[in-house]
Short mmCIF file of C-alpha atoms in Angstrom, two decimals:
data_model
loop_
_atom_site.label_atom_id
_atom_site.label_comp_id
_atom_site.label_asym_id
_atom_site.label_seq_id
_atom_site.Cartn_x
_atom_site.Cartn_y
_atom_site.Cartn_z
CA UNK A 1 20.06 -18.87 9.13
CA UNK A 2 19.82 -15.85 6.37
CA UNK A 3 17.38 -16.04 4.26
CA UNK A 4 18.16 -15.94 0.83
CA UNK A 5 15.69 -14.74 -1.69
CA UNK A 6 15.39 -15.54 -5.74
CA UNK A 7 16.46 -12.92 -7.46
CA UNK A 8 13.33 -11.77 -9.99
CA UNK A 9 15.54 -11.62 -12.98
CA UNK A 10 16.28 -14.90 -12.95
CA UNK A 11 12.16 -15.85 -13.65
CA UNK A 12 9.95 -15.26 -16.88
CA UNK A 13 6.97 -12.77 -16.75
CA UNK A 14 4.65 -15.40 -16.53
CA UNK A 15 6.69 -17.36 -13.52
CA UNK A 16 7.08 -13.90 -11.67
CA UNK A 17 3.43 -12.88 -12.14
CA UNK A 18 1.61 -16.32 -11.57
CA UNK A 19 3.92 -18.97 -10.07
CA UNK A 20 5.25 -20.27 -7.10
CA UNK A 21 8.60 -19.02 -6.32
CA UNK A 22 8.81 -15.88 -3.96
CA UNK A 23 11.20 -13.73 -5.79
CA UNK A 24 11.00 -10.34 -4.06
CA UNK A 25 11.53 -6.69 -6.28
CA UNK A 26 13.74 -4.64 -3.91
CA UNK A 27 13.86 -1.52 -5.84
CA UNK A 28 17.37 0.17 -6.72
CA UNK A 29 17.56 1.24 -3.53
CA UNK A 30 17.19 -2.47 -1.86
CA UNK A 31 14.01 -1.73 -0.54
CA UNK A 32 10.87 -3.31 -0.85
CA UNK A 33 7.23 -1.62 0.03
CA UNK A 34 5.31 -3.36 2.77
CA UNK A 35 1.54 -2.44 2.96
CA UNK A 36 0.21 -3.66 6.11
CA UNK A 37 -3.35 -4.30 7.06
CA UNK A 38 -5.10 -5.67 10.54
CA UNK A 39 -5.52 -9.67 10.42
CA UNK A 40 -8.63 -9.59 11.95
CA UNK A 41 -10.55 -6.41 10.34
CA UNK A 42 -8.28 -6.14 6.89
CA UNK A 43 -8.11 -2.47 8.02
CA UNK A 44 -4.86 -0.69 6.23
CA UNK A 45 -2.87 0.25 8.97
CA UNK A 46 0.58 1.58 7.66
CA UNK A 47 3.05 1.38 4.64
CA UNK A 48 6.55 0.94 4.95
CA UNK A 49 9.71 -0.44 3.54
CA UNK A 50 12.28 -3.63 3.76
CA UNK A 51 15.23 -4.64 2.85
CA UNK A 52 16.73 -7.84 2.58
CA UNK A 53 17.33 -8.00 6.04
CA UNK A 54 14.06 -6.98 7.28
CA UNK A 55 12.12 -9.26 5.23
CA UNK A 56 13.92 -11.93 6.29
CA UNK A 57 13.77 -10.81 10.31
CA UNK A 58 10.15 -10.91 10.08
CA UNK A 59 9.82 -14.19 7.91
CA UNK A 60 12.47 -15.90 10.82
CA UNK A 61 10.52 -14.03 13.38
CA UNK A 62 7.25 -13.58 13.10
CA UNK A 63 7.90 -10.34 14.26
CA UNK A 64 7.57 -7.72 11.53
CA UNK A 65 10.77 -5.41 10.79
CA UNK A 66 11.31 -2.63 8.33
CA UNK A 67 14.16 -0.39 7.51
CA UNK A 68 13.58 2.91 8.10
CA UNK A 69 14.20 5.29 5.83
CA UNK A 70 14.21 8.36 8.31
CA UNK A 71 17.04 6.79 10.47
CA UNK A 72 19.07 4.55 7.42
CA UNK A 73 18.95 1.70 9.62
CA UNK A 74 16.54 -1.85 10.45
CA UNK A 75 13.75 -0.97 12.25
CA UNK A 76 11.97 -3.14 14.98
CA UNK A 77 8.41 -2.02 14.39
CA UNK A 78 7.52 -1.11 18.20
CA UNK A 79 10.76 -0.95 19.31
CA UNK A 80 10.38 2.03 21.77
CA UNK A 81 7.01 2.25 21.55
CA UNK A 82 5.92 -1.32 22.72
CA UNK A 83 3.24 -0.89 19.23
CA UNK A 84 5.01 -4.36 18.28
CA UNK A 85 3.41 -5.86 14.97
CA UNK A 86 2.80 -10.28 15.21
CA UNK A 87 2.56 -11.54 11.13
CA UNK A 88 -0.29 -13.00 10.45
CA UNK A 89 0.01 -13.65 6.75
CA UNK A 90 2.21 -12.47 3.94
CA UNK A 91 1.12 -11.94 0.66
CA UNK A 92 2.84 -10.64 -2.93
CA UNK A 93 1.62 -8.83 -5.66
CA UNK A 94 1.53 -9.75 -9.57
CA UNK A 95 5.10 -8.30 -10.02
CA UNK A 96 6.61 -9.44 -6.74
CA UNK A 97 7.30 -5.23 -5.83
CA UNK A 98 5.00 -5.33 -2.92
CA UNK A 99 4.04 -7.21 0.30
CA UNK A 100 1.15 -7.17 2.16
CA UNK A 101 1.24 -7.82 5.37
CA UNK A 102 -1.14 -8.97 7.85
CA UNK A 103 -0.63 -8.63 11.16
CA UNK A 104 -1.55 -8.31 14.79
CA UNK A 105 -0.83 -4.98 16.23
CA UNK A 106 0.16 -5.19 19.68
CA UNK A 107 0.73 -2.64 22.43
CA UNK A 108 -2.25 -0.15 22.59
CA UNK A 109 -3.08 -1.18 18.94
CA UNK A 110 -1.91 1.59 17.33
CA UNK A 111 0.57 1.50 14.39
CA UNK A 112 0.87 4.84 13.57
CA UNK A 113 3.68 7.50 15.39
CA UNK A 114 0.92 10.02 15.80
CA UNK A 115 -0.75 7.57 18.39
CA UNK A 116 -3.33 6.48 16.03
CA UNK A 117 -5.09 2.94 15.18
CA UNK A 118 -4.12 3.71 11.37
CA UNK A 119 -1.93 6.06 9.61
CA UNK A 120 -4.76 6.84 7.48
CA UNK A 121 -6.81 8.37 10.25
CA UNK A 122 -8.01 11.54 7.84
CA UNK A 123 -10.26 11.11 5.18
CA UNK A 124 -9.67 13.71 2.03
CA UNK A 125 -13.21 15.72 1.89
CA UNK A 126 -14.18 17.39 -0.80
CA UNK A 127 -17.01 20.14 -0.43
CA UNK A 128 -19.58 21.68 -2.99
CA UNK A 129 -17.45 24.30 -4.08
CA UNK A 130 -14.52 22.32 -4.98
CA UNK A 131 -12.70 23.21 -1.68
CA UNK A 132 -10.58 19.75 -0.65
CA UNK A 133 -9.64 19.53 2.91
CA UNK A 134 -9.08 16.34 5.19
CA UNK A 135 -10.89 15.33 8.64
CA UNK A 136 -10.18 13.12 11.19
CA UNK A 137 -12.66 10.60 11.64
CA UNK A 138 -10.87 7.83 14.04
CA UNK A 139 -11.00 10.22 16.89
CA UNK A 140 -8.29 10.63 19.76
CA UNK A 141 -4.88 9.21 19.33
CA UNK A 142 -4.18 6.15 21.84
CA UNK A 143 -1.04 7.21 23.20
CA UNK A 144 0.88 10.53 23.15
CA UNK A 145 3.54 10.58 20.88
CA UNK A 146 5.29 13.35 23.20
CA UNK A 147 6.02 10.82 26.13
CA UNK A 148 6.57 7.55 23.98
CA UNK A 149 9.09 9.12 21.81
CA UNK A 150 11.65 11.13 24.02
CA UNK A 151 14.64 12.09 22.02
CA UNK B 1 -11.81 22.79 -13.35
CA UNK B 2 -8.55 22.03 -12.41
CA UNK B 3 -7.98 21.49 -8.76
CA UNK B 4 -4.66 22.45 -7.51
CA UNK B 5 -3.50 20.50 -4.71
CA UNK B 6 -1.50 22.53 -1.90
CA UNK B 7 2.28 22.48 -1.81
CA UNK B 8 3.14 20.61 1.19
CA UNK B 9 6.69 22.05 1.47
CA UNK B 10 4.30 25.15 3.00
CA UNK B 11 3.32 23.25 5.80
CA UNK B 12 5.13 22.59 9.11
CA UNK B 13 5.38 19.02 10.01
CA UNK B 14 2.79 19.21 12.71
CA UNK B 15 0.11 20.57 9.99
CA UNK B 16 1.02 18.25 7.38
CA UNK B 17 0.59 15.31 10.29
CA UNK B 18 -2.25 16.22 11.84
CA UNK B 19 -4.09 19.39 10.20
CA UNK B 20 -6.66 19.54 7.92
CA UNK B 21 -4.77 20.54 4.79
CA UNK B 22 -4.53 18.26 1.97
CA UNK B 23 -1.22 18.82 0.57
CA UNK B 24 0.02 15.61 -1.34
CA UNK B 25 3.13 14.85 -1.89
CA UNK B 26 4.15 13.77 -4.90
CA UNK B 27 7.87 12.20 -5.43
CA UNK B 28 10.71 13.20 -7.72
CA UNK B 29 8.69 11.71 -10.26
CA UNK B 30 5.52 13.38 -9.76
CA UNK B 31 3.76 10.47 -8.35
CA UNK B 32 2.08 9.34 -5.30
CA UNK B 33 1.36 5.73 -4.67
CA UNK B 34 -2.17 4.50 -4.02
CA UNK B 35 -2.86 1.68 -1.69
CA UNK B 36 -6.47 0.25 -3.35
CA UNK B 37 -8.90 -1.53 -1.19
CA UNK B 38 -12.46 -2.73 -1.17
CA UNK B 39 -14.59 -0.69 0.61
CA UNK B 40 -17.12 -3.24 1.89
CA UNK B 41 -14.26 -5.89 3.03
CA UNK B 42 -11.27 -3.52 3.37
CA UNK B 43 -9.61 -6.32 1.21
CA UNK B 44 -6.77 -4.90 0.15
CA UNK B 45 -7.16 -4.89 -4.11
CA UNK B 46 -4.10 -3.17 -5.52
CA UNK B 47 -1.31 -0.83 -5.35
CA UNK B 48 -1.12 1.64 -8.38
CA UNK B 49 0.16 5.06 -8.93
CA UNK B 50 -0.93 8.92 -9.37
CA UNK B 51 0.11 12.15 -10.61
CA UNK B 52 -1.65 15.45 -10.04
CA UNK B 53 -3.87 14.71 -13.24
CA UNK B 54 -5.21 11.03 -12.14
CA UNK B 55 -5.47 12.62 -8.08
CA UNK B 56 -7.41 15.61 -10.07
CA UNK B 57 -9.41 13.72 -12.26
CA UNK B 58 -10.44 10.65 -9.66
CA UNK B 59 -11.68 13.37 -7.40
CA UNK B 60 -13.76 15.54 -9.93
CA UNK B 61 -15.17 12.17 -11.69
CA UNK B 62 -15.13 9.52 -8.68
CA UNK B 63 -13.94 6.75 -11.19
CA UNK B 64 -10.34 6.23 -10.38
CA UNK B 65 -7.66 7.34 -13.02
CA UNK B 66 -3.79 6.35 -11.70
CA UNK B 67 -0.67 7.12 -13.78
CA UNK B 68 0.77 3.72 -15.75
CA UNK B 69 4.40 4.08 -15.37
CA UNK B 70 4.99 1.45 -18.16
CA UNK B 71 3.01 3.33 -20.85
CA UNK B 72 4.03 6.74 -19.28
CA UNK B 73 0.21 7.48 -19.59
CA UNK B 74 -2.25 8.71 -18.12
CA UNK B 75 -4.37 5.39 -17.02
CA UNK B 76 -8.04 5.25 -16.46
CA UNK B 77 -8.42 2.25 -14.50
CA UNK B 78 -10.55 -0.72 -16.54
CA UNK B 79 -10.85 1.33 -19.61
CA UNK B 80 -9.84 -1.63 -21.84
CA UNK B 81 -10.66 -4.29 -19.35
CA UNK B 82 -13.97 -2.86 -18.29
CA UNK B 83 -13.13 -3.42 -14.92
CA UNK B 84 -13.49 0.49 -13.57
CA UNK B 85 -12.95 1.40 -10.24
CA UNK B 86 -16.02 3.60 -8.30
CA UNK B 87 -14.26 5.91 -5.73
CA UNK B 88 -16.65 5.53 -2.30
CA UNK B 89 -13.71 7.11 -0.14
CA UNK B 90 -9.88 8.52 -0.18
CA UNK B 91 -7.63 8.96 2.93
CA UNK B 92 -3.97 9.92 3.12
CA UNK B 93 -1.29 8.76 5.67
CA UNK B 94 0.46 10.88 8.31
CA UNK B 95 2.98 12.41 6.01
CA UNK B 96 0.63 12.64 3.33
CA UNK B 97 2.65 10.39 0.69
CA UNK B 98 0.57 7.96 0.61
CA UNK B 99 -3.12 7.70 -0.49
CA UNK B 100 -5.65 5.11 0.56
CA UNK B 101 -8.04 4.74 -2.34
CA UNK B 102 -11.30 2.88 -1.41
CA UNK B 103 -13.34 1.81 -4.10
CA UNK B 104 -16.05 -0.61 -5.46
CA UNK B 105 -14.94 -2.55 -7.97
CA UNK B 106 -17.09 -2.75 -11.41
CA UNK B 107 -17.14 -5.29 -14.37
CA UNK B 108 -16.13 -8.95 -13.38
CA UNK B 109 -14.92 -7.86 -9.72
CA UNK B 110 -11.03 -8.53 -10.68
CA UNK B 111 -8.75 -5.40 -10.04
CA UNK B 112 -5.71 -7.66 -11.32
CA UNK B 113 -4.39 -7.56 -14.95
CA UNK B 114 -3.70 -11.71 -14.20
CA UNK B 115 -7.76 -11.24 -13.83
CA UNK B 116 -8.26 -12.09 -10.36
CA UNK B 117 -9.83 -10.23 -7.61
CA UNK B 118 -6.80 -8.73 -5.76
CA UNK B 119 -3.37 -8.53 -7.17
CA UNK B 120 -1.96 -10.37 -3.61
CA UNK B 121 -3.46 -13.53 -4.80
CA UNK B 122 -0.29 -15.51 -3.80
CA UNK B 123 0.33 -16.30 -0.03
CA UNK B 124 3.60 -16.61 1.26
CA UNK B 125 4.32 -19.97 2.57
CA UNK B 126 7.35 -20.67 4.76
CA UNK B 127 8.05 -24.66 5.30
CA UNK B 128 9.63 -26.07 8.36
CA UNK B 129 12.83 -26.86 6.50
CA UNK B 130 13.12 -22.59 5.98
CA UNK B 131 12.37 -23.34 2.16
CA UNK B 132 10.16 -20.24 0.72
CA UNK B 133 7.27 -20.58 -2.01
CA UNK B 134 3.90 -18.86 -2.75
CA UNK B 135 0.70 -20.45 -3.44
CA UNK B 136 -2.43 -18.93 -4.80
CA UNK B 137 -4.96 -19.58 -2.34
CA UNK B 138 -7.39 -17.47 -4.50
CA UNK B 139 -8.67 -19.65 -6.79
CA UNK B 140 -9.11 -19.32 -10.39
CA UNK B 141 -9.00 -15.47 -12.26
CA UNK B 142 -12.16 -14.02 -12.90
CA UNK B 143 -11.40 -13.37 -16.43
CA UNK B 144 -8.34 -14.70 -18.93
CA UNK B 145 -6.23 -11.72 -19.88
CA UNK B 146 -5.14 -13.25 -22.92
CA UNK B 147 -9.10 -12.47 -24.57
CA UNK B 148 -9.19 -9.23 -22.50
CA UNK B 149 -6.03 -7.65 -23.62
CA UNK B 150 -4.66 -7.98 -26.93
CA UNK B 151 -1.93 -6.34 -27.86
#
């Protein structure tokens, strides 16, 4: 089957923002942005995009997919890199422009291509004097990104 | 002051990854988008928007200030609503387009203009027959908007 979604002009302000029909805002260009958190922790792991396609992969699935922007094509989170992503729970927003996903992250637990837990592994410091720099404070990556991506 | 954020077309992709450079990058528009989550659950809150302004002036003042794209104004969060935002930490994603905005939450605890908590009040609920719907499992708002905001 192929999911089909409601299309949000169809529904009122007050239907889109507090009632029960899913009625996804994929932008002009057919995407949708997918924050994604850990299940288990609520950490925020990642944001990414979907289009109708993806969303509907991962709703059939339970298997979350995205379209990547990067590559113009749907995008098997984990794919090549095993770092496979099990929904948990989605969730929409007021306006129905973006998901939240949560999700079990699989492989070595890390959803980010630099071989980190989180894509947000650096924290934005900002010193005495003004001076703004960032520091990792999640430590080592958990895999190499040099030998899981080989292109 | 003013703080000027770095360019981050002056960075190679490795620094801009990995490094220790804050260099934001904000879209055609001038924005960057703001993931929003309480820091003492991680629950994720909101997803709002920033030019170099808001970045500037949520970093000098630690109350959070986003752009409102509707009003085409700068926003400072809960201003009407008294529901202000205390910045306890900020992160940024791998490429840096993205920030992570941790925060605690002031007035009634509802970061939503519908007045709840967290604007991903609705679950996504797939039935066995394939048939999509949402259904707030969050309860009741914290405030009504219609006494909050008039217009």
């Amino acid at each position: 089957m192929a999911i089909e979604f409601t299309d949000p002009g169809t529904l009122s302000d007050d239907e889109r923002e507090k009632g029960d029909v899913f009625a996804p805002e994929f932008g002009a260009n057919g995407l949708i942005m997918a924050v994604v958190s850990e299940a288990a922790t609520n950490q925020v792991l990642m944001v990414a995009h979907m289009n109708r396609q993806a969303l509907g992969l991962t709703l059939e699935t339970g298997i979350v997919h995205y379209y990547s922007r990067s590559r113009a094509a749907l995008w098997k989170k984990g794919e090549i890199s095993g770092e496979t992503q099990k929904l948990i729970e989605m969730r929409t927003d007021c306006d129905q422009d973006v998901l939240l996903l949560r999700v079990e992250q699989a492989g070595r637990g890390a959803a980010c291509h630099t071989g980190h837990k989180s894509c947000f592994f650096r924290k934005v410091k900002v010193a005495g004097d003004g001076e703004i720099s960032l520091t990792n404070d999640a430590g080592a990556p958990l895999f190499d990104p040099a030998k899981v991506y080989k292109r």
